[in-house]
PDB file of C-alpha atoms in Angstrom:
ATOM      1  CA  UNK A   1      37.683 -71.786-111.294  1.00  0.00           C
ATOM      2  CA  UNK A   2      39.566 -70.264-108.351  1.00  0.00           C
ATOM      3  CA  UNK A   3      41.974 -72.187-106.144  1.00  0.00           C
ATOM      4  CA  UNK A   4      39.408 -72.232-103.332  1.00  0.00           C
ATOM      5  CA  UNK A   5      36.742 -73.531-105.761  1.00  0.00           C
ATOM      6  CA  UNK A   6      38.982 -76.393-106.861  1.00  0.00           C
ATOM      7  CA  UNK A   7      39.767 -77.300-103.262  1.00  0.00           C
ATOM      8  CA  UNK A   8      36.088 -77.250-102.328  1.00  0.00           C
ATOM      9  CA  UNK A   9      35.217 -79.368-105.371  1.00  0.00           C
ATOM     10  CA  UNK A  10      37.900 -81.918-104.499  1.00  0.00           C
ATOM     11  CA  UNK A  11      36.790 -82.010-100.847  1.00  0.00           C
ATOM     12  CA  UNK A  12      33.137 -82.550-101.815  1.00  0.00           C
ATOM     13  CA  UNK A  13      34.152 -85.327-104.203  1.00  0.00           C
ATOM     14  CA  UNK A  14      36.198 -87.097-101.548  1.00  0.00           C
ATOM     15  CA  UNK A  15      33.866 -86.378 -98.628  1.00  0.00           C
ATOM     16  CA  UNK A  16      30.796 -87.668-100.469  1.00  0.00           C
ATOM     17  CA  UNK A  17      27.441 -86.596 -99.013  1.00  0.00           C
ATOM     18  CA  UNK A  18      25.293 -86.477-102.169  1.00  0.00           C
ATOM     19  CA  UNK A  19      22.255 -88.715-102.625  1.00  0.00           C
ATOM     20  CA  UNK A  20      21.753 -91.060-105.565  1.00  0.00           C
ATOM     21  CA  UNK A  21      20.006 -89.671-108.666  1.00  0.00           C
ATOM     22  CA  UNK A  22      21.539 -86.195-108.318  1.00  0.00           C
ATOM     23  CA  UNK A  23      23.631 -84.532-111.036  1.00  0.00           C
ATOM     24  CA  UNK A  24      26.711 -84.900-108.835  1.00  0.00           C
ATOM     25  CA  UNK A  25      26.067 -88.657-108.617  1.00  0.00           C
ATOM     26  CA  UNK A  26      25.619 -88.844-112.403  1.00  0.00           C
ATOM     27  CA  UNK A  27      28.918 -87.032-112.910  1.00  0.00           C
ATOM     28  CA  UNK A  28      30.726 -89.462-110.588  1.00  0.00           C
ATOM     29  CA  UNK A  29      29.183 -92.455-112.396  1.00  0.00           C
ATOM     30  CA  UNK A  30      30.276 -91.060-115.784  1.00  0.00           C
ATOM     31  CA  UNK A  31      33.821 -90.491-114.461  1.00  0.00           C
ATOM     32  CA  UNK A  32      33.995 -94.055-113.106  1.00  0.00           C
ATOM     33  CA  UNK A  33      32.637 -95.607-116.301  1.00  0.00           C
ATOM     34  CA  UNK A  34      35.078 -93.541-118.363  1.00  0.00           C
ATOM     35  CA  UNK A  35      37.957 -94.869-116.244  1.00  0.00           C
ATOM     36  CA  UNK A  36      36.720 -98.469-116.445  1.00  0.00           C
ATOM     37  CA  UNK A  37      36.092 -98.507-120.186  1.00  0.00           C
ATOM     38  CA  UNK A  38      38.721 -96.105-121.482  1.00  0.00           C
ATOM     39  CA  UNK A  39      41.768 -97.189-119.486  1.00  0.00           C
ATOM     40  CA  UNK A  40      43.722 -99.654-121.636  1.00  0.00           C
ATOM     41  CA  UNK A  41      43.850-103.046-119.825  1.00  0.00           C
ATOM     42  CA  UNK A  42      47.597-103.220-120.548  1.00  0.00           C
ATOM     43  CA  UNK A  43      48.187-100.118-118.416  1.00  0.00           C
ATOM     44  CA  UNK A  44      46.647-101.868-115.414  1.00  0.00           C
ATOM     45  CA  UNK A  45      48.273-105.230-116.148  1.00  0.00           C
ATOM     46  CA  UNK A  46      44.790-106.768-116.335  1.00  0.00           C
ATOM     47  CA  UNK A  47      45.228-110.551-115.930  1.00  0.00           C
ATOM     48  CA  UNK A  48      42.132-111.303-118.056  1.00  0.00           C
ATOM     49  CA  UNK A  49      42.037-108.588-120.733  1.00  0.00           C
ATOM     50  CA  UNK A  50      44.611-107.471-123.257  1.00  0.00           C
ATOM     51  CA  UNK A  51      45.178-104.591-125.633  1.00  0.00           C
ATOM     52  CA  UNK A  52      44.386-100.919-125.575  1.00  0.00           C
ATOM     53  CA  UNK A  53      40.645-101.330-125.026  1.00  0.00           C
ATOM     54  CA  UNK A  54      38.013 -98.774-125.991  1.00  0.00           C
ATOM     55  CA  UNK A  55      40.536 -95.919-125.915  1.00  0.00           C
ATOM     56  CA  UNK A  56      42.580 -97.731-128.547  1.00  0.00           C
ATOM     57  CA  UNK A  57      39.514 -98.257-130.734  1.00  0.00           C
ATOM     58  CA  UNK A  58      38.541 -94.597-130.424  1.00  0.00           C
ATOM     59  CA  UNK A  59      42.065 -93.478-131.335  1.00  0.00           C
ATOM     60  CA  UNK A  60      42.027 -95.833-134.321  1.00  0.00           C
ATOM     61  CA  UNK A  61      38.684 -94.466-135.544  1.00  0.00           C
ATOM     62  CA  UNK A  62      39.226 -90.784-134.888  1.00  0.00           C
ATOM     63  CA  UNK A  63      43.022 -90.589-134.854  1.00  0.00           C
TER      64      UNK A  63
ATOM     65  CA  UNK B   1      15.231 -86.653-114.039  1.00  0.00           C
ATOM     66  CA  UNK B   2      18.913 -87.564-113.841  1.00  0.00           C
ATOM     67  CA  UNK B   3      20.639 -90.188-116.002  1.00  0.00           C
ATOM     68  CA  UNK B   4      21.031 -92.668-113.116  1.00  0.00           C
ATOM     69  CA  UNK B   5      17.495 -91.930-111.884  1.00  0.00           C
ATOM     70  CA  UNK B   6      16.114 -92.800-115.344  1.00  0.00           C
ATOM     71  CA  UNK B   7      18.056 -96.091-115.417  1.00  0.00           C
ATOM     72  CA  UNK B   8      16.678 -96.930-111.953  1.00  0.00           C
ATOM     73  CA  UNK B   9      13.100 -96.147-113.024  1.00  0.00           C
ATOM     74  CA  UNK B  10      13.408 -98.266-116.199  1.00  0.00           C
ATOM     75  CA  UNK B  11      14.876-101.193-114.223  1.00  0.00           C
ATOM     76  CA  UNK B  12      11.919-101.084-111.855  1.00  0.00           C
ATOM     77  CA  UNK B  13       9.391-102.088-114.564  1.00  0.00           C
ATOM     78  CA  UNK B  14      10.398-105.773-114.918  1.00  0.00           C
ATOM     79  CA  UNK B  15      11.156-105.982-111.188  1.00  0.00           C
ATOM     80  CA  UNK B  16       7.594-104.974-110.307  1.00  0.00           C
ATOM     81  CA  UNK B  17       6.261-108.019-112.177  1.00  0.00           C
ATOM     82  CA  UNK B  18       8.680-110.314-110.291  1.00  0.00           C
ATOM     83  CA  UNK B  19       7.685-108.731-106.977  1.00  0.00           C
ATOM     84  CA  UNK B  20       3.979-109.258-107.813  1.00  0.00           C
ATOM     85  CA  UNK B  21       4.673-112.926-108.678  1.00  0.00           C
ATOM     86  CA  UNK B  22       6.546-113.513-105.387  1.00  0.00           C
ATOM     87  CA  UNK B  23       3.762-111.828-103.417  1.00  0.00           C
ATOM     88  CA  UNK B  24       1.106-113.933-105.210  1.00  0.00           C
ATOM     89  CA  UNK B  25       3.088-117.102-104.413  1.00  0.00           C
ATOM     90  CA  UNK B  26       3.618-115.828-100.839  1.00  0.00           C
ATOM     91  CA  UNK B  27       7.348-116.624-100.961  1.00  0.00           C
ATOM     92  CA  UNK B  28       8.912-115.586 -97.659  1.00  0.00           C
ATOM     93  CA  UNK B  29      11.435-112.737 -98.143  1.00  0.00           C
ATOM     94  CA  UNK B  30      14.068-114.547 -96.036  1.00  0.00           C
ATOM     95  CA  UNK B  31      13.932-117.407 -98.554  1.00  0.00           C
ATOM     96  CA  UNK B  32      14.455-114.898-101.387  1.00  0.00           C
ATOM     97  CA  UNK B  33      17.455-113.415 -99.546  1.00  0.00           C
ATOM     98  CA  UNK B  34      19.028-116.837 -99.067  1.00  0.00           C
ATOM     99  CA  UNK B  35      18.333-117.830-102.678  1.00  0.00           C
ATOM    100  CA  UNK B  36      20.197-114.698-103.785  1.00  0.00           C
ATOM    101  CA  UNK B  37      23.264-115.748-101.778  1.00  0.00           C
ATOM    102  CA  UNK B  38      23.222-119.268-103.223  1.00  0.00           C
ATOM    103  CA  UNK B  39      22.999-117.894-106.779  1.00  0.00           C
ATOM    104  CA  UNK B  40      25.799-115.426-105.991  1.00  0.00           C
ATOM    105  CA  UNK B  41      27.945-118.401-104.952  1.00  0.00           C
ATOM    106  CA  UNK B  42      27.359-119.676-108.509  1.00  0.00           C
ATOM    107  CA  UNK B  43      28.583-116.317-109.836  1.00  0.00           C
ATOM    108  CA  UNK B  44      31.695-116.648-107.652  1.00  0.00           C
ATOM    109  CA  UNK B  45      32.340-120.105-109.121  1.00  0.00           C
ATOM    110  CA  UNK B  46      32.041-118.661-112.648  1.00  0.00           C
ATOM    111  CA  UNK B  47      34.444-115.846-111.698  1.00  0.00           C
ATOM    112  CA  UNK B  48      36.890-118.397-110.323  1.00  0.00           C
ATOM    113  CA  UNK B  49      36.773-120.199-113.702  1.00  0.00           C
ATOM    114  CA  UNK B  50      37.383-116.912-115.532  1.00  0.00           C
ATOM    115  CA  UNK B  51      33.934-117.112-117.138  1.00  0.00           C
ATOM    116  CA  UNK B  52      33.155-113.437-116.653  1.00  0.00           C
ATOM    117  CA  UNK B  53      30.099-113.084-118.912  1.00  0.00           C
ATOM    118  CA  UNK B  54      28.398-116.066-117.247  1.00  0.00           C
ATOM    119  CA  UNK B  55      29.317-114.604-113.839  1.00  0.00           C
ATOM    120  CA  UNK B  56      27.827-111.249-114.833  1.00  0.00           C
ATOM    121  CA  UNK B  57      24.537-112.836-115.928  1.00  0.00           C
ATOM    122  CA  UNK B  58      24.337-114.952-112.744  1.00  0.00           C
ATOM    123  CA  UNK B  59      25.055-111.827-110.656  1.00  0.00           C
ATOM    124  CA  UNK B  60      22.141-110.019-112.319  1.00  0.00           C
ATOM    125  CA  UNK B  61      19.798-112.899-111.403  1.00  0.00           C
ATOM    126  CA  UNK B  62      21.160-113.121-107.832  1.00  0.00           C
ATOM    127  CA  UNK B  63      20.755-109.421-107.249  1.00  0.00           C
ATOM    128  CA  UNK B  64      17.166-109.427-108.459  1.00  0.00           C
ATOM    129  CA  UNK B  65      16.442-111.629-105.429  1.00  0.00           C
ATOM    130  CA  UNK B  66      18.518-109.340-103.260  1.00  0.00           C
ATOM    131  CA  UNK B  67      16.630-106.278-104.482  1.00  0.00           C
ATOM    132  CA  UNK B  68      13.098-107.637-104.225  1.00  0.00           C
ATOM    133  CA  UNK B  69      13.266-109.269-100.777  1.00  0.00           C
ATOM    134  CA  UNK B  70      12.611-106.022 -98.915  1.00  0.00           C
ATOM    135  CA  UNK B  71       9.805-105.028-101.289  1.00  0.00           C
ATOM    136  CA  UNK B  72       8.158-108.458-100.963  1.00  0.00           C
ATOM    137  CA  UNK B  73       8.448-108.243 -97.156  1.00  0.00           C
ATOM    138  CA  UNK B  74       6.711-104.859 -97.323  1.00  0.00           C
ATOM    139  CA  UNK B  75       3.928-106.128 -99.617  1.00  0.00           C
ATOM    140  CA  UNK B  76       3.362-109.258 -97.500  1.00  0.00           C
ATOM    141  CA  UNK B  77       3.591-107.164 -94.304  1.00  0.00           C
ATOM    142  CA  UNK B  78       6.138-109.558 -92.800  1.00  0.00           C
ATOM    143  CA  UNK B  79       8.908-107.015 -92.127  1.00  0.00           C
ATOM    144  CA  UNK B  80      10.822-107.883 -88.977  1.00  0.00           C
ATOM    145  CA  UNK B  81      13.980-106.949 -87.115  1.00  0.00           C
ATOM    146  CA  UNK B  82      15.324-110.435 -87.773  1.00  0.00           C
ATOM    147  CA  UNK B  83      14.571-110.031 -91.502  1.00  0.00           C
ATOM    148  CA  UNK B  84      16.687-106.860 -91.586  1.00  0.00           C
ATOM    149  CA  UNK B  85      19.498-108.622 -89.681  1.00  0.00           C
ATOM    150  CA  UNK B  86      19.287-111.694 -91.952  1.00  0.00           C
ATOM    151  CA  UNK B  87      19.327-109.489 -95.062  1.00  0.00           C
ATOM    152  CA  UNK B  88      22.425-107.519 -94.079  1.00  0.00           C
ATOM    153  CA  UNK B  89      24.230-110.661 -92.881  1.00  0.00           C
ATOM    154  CA  UNK B  90      23.509-112.440 -96.179  1.00  0.00           C
ATOM    155  CA  UNK B  91      24.637-109.303 -98.055  1.00  0.00           C
ATOM    156  CA  UNK B  92      28.066-109.604 -96.423  1.00  0.00           C
ATOM    157  CA  UNK B  93      28.247-113.277 -97.446  1.00  0.00           C
ATOM    158  CA  UNK B  94      27.310-112.383-101.028  1.00  0.00           C
ATOM    159  CA  UNK B  95      29.987-109.685-101.095  1.00  0.00           C
ATOM    160  CA  UNK B  96      32.734-111.905 -99.714  1.00  0.00           C
ATOM    161  CA  UNK B  97      31.950-114.933-101.864  1.00  0.00           C
ATOM    162  CA  UNK B  98      32.408-112.926-105.099  1.00  0.00           C
ATOM    163  CA  UNK B  99      35.803-111.687-103.947  1.00  0.00           C
ATOM    164  CA  UNK B 100      36.830-115.243-103.041  1.00  0.00           C
ATOM    165  CA  UNK B 101      35.993-116.282-106.606  1.00  0.00           C
ATOM    166  CA  UNK B 102      38.289-113.562-107.950  1.00  0.00           C
ATOM    167  CA  UNK B 103      41.064-114.389-105.457  1.00  0.00           C
ATOM    168  CA  UNK B 104      40.939-118.027-106.611  1.00  0.00           C
ATOM    169  CA  UNK B 105      41.109-116.949-110.262  1.00  0.00           C
ATOM    170  CA  UNK B 106      44.065-114.590-109.825  1.00  0.00           C
ATOM    171  CA  UNK B 107      45.882-117.090-107.596  1.00  0.00           C
ATOM    172  CA  UNK B 108      45.461-119.814-110.213  1.00  0.00           C
ATOM    173  CA  UNK B 109      46.887-117.405-112.828  1.00  0.00           C
ATOM    174  CA  UNK B 110      49.885-116.764-110.538  1.00  0.00           C
ATOM    175  CA  UNK B 111      49.007-113.058-110.270  1.00  0.00           C
ATOM    176  CA  UNK B 112      49.894-112.273-106.662  1.00  0.00           C
ATOM    177  CA  UNK B 113      49.584-108.528-107.377  1.00  0.00           C
ATOM    178  CA  UNK B 114      45.893-108.898-108.176  1.00  0.00           C
ATOM    179  CA  UNK B 115      45.388-111.404-105.330  1.00  0.00           C
ATOM    180  CA  UNK B 116      46.686-108.673-103.009  1.00  0.00           C
ATOM    181  CA  UNK B 117      44.548-105.964-104.631  1.00  0.00           C
ATOM    182  CA  UNK B 118      41.436-108.157-104.333  1.00  0.00           C
ATOM    183  CA  UNK B 119      42.213-108.920-100.665  1.00  0.00           C
ATOM    184  CA  UNK B 120      42.683-105.218 -99.862  1.00  0.00           C
ATOM    185  CA  UNK B 121      39.449-104.395-101.701  1.00  0.00           C
ATOM    186  CA  UNK B 122      37.638-107.135 -99.770  1.00  0.00           C
ATOM    187  CA  UNK B 123      39.004-105.775 -96.490  1.00  0.00           C
ATOM    188  CA  UNK B 124      37.773-102.235 -97.202  1.00  0.00           C
ATOM    189  CA  UNK B 125      34.446-103.546 -98.478  1.00  0.00           C
ATOM    190  CA  UNK B 126      33.878-105.211 -95.112  1.00  0.00           C
ATOM    191  CA  UNK B 127      35.156-102.079 -93.344  1.00  0.00           C
ATOM    192  CA  UNK B 128      32.679 -99.930 -95.311  1.00  0.00           C
ATOM    193  CA  UNK B 129      29.754-101.912 -93.872  1.00  0.00           C
ATOM    194  CA  UNK B 130      31.310-102.204 -90.411  1.00  0.00           C
ATOM    195  CA  UNK B 131      32.061 -98.495 -89.996  1.00  0.00           C
ATOM    196  CA  UNK B 132      28.464 -97.573 -90.836  1.00  0.00           C
ATOM    197  CA  UNK B 133      26.945-100.266 -88.601  1.00  0.00           C
ATOM    198  CA  UNK B 134      29.204 -99.315 -85.672  1.00  0.00           C
ATOM    199  CA  UNK B 135      28.751 -95.584 -86.240  1.00  0.00           C
ATOM    200  CA  UNK B 136      24.967 -95.937 -86.266  1.00  0.00           C
ATOM    201  CA  UNK B 137      25.146 -97.523 -82.817  1.00  0.00           C
ATOM    202  CA  UNK B 138      26.646 -94.210 -81.653  1.00  0.00           C
ATOM    203  CA  UNK B 139      25.082 -91.558 -83.916  1.00  0.00           C
ATOM    204  CA  UNK B 140      21.756 -91.356 -85.769  1.00  0.00           C
ATOM    205  CA  UNK B 141      22.950 -92.045 -89.318  1.00  0.00           C
ATOM    206  CA  UNK B 142      26.268 -92.413 -91.082  1.00  0.00           C
ATOM    207  CA  UNK B 143      25.295 -92.267 -94.733  1.00  0.00           C
ATOM    208  CA  UNK B 144      28.394 -90.687 -96.206  1.00  0.00           C
ATOM    209  CA  UNK B 145      30.821 -92.014 -98.803  1.00  0.00           C
ATOM    210  CA  UNK B 146      30.149 -93.024-102.395  1.00  0.00           C
ATOM    211  CA  UNK B 147      31.056 -96.712-102.564  1.00  0.00           C
ATOM    212  CA  UNK B 148      28.122 -98.501-100.953  1.00  0.00           C
ATOM    213  CA  UNK B 149      26.863-101.987-101.788  1.00  0.00           C
ATOM    214  CA  UNK B 150      24.613-101.137-104.782  1.00  0.00           C
ATOM    215  CA  UNK B 151      27.456 -99.232-106.464  1.00  0.00           C
ATOM    216  CA  UNK B 152      29.835-102.123-105.781  1.00  0.00           C
ATOM    217  CA  UNK B 153      27.442-104.727-107.181  1.00  0.00           C
ATOM    218  CA  UNK B 154      26.693-102.758-110.353  1.00  0.00           C
ATOM    219  CA  UNK B 155      30.410-102.175-110.903  1.00  0.00           C
ATOM    220  CA  UNK B 156      31.109-105.884-110.404  1.00  0.00           C
ATOM    221  CA  UNK B 157      28.477-106.699-113.054  1.00  0.00           C
ATOM    222  CA  UNK B 158      29.929-104.129-115.475  1.00  0.00           C
ATOM    223  CA  UNK B 159      33.436-105.465-114.868  1.00  0.00           C
ATOM    224  CA  UNK B 160      32.329-109.032-115.506  1.00  0.00           C
ATOM    225  CA  UNK B 161      30.085-108.384-118.510  1.00  0.00           C
ATOM    226  CA  UNK B 162      32.612-106.148-120.302  1.00  0.00           C
ATOM    227  CA  UNK B 163      35.759-107.971-119.092  1.00  0.00           C
ATOM    228  CA  UNK B 164      37.119-104.934-117.275  1.00  0.00           C
ATOM    229  CA  UNK B 165      37.405-106.485-113.805  1.00  0.00           C
ATOM    230  CA  UNK B 166      40.888-105.101-113.108  1.00  0.00           C
ATOM    231  CA  UNK B 167      39.761-101.491-113.626  1.00  0.00           C
ATOM    232  CA  UNK B 168      36.621-102.156-111.567  1.00  0.00           C
ATOM    233  CA  UNK B 169      38.709-103.594-108.710  1.00  0.00           C
ATOM    234  CA  UNK B 170      40.905-100.475-108.669  1.00  0.00           C
ATOM    235  CA  UNK B 171      37.830 -98.227-108.559  1.00  0.00           C
ATOM    236  CA  UNK B 172      36.136-100.235-105.794  1.00  0.00           C
ATOM    237  CA  UNK B 173      39.371-100.380-103.795  1.00  0.00           C
ATOM    238  CA  UNK B 174      40.198 -96.666-103.936  1.00  0.00           C
ATOM    239  CA  UNK B 175      36.616 -95.490-103.369  1.00  0.00           C
ATOM    240  CA  UNK B 176      36.078 -97.994-100.526  1.00  0.00           C
ATOM    241  CA  UNK B 177      39.167 -96.646 -98.743  1.00  0.00           C
ATOM    242  CA  UNK B 178      37.793 -93.102 -99.199  1.00  0.00           C
ATOM    243  CA  UNK B 179      34.328 -94.200 -97.988  1.00  0.00           C
ATOM    244  CA  UNK B 180      35.774 -95.744 -94.818  1.00  0.00           C
ATOM    245  CA  UNK B 181      37.762 -92.537 -94.188  1.00  0.00           C
ATOM    246  CA  UNK B 182      34.579 -90.465 -94.779  1.00  0.00           C
ATOM    247  CA  UNK B 183      32.665 -92.515 -92.229  1.00  0.00           C
ATOM    248  CA  UNK B 184      35.405 -92.309 -89.616  1.00  0.00           C
ATOM    249  CA  UNK B 185      35.633 -88.524 -90.123  1.00  0.00           C
ATOM    250  CA  UNK B 186      31.837 -88.083 -90.073  1.00  0.00           C
ATOM    251  CA  UNK B 187      31.487 -90.116 -86.855  1.00  0.00           C
ATOM    252  CA  UNK B 188      34.378 -88.260 -85.203  1.00  0.00           C
ATOM    253  CA  UNK B 189      32.705 -84.921 -86.054  1.00  0.00           C
ATOM    254  CA  UNK B 190      29.240 -86.104 -84.979  1.00  0.00           C
ATOM    255  CA  UNK B 191      30.532 -87.438 -81.646  1.00  0.00           C
ATOM    256  CA  UNK B 192      32.593 -84.290 -81.039  1.00  0.00           C
ATOM    257  CA  UNK B 193      29.394 -82.234 -81.466  1.00  0.00           C
ATOM    258  CA  UNK B 194      27.492 -84.349 -78.918  1.00  0.00           C
ATOM    259  CA  UNK B 195      27.553 -83.392 -75.248  1.00  0.00           C
ATOM    260  CA  UNK B 196      30.044 -85.467 -73.217  1.00  0.00           C
ATOM    261  CA  UNK B 197      28.619 -88.792 -72.007  1.00  0.00           C
ATOM    262  CA  UNK B 198      25.781 -88.787 -74.572  1.00  0.00           C
ATOM    263  CA  UNK B 199      27.195 -91.768 -76.533  1.00  0.00           C
ATOM    264  CA  UNK B 200      28.088 -95.063 -74.888  1.00  0.00           C
TER     265      UNK B 200
END
């Protein structure tokens, strides 16, 4: 993707004008869920959860 | 159909039965709205105790009431301007009470960093609603920005049910800040395009 394409993509992600139930919305939801479930709680200093989380499990299984 | 559209359509099946039951019992939608807030206060209490799974389940029940009130009002043909005002006012209460539960929890754990993060998230959550309400008194619509109430509520439930509240708070915080910025920018552009003196 060109530099202009990346910039446009970033702008459209930040300046969100898409409706719900569009592929862009789905993509955003997947990105958010990936962050929530894959980020190890220890990295965020989560006061209620410990360990490496789902990412740790995946690394253990496939690593 | 998209992934999120399919989830929405599947969720509607059980909700239709609840809506039909409320219509048959002629329960006033304003009562449903208020019941949702009271149940959400229970979810906040569970959050404050660190009982995340219980909080998540209570939030699901509370938000069923929140979701169906408008549909029941439509079916019973009792939609009113006050109903819309009552609904959005109670929504703000529901939002704030959940954050207060989390603030209490993190304060009792001595985690001032997460108390601060929750307070900032709460502030931008309120700002998200305020910027749209104020903008729509000046321009036709201001429906920009990703992090609206339904997204916030679903994320809260996911965070509680899977014990990933810290990650959820970060997501809500960052995307709420972006949403507020989007709405300010959108309104600035929309007002700049209007002829002078058109907006009061």
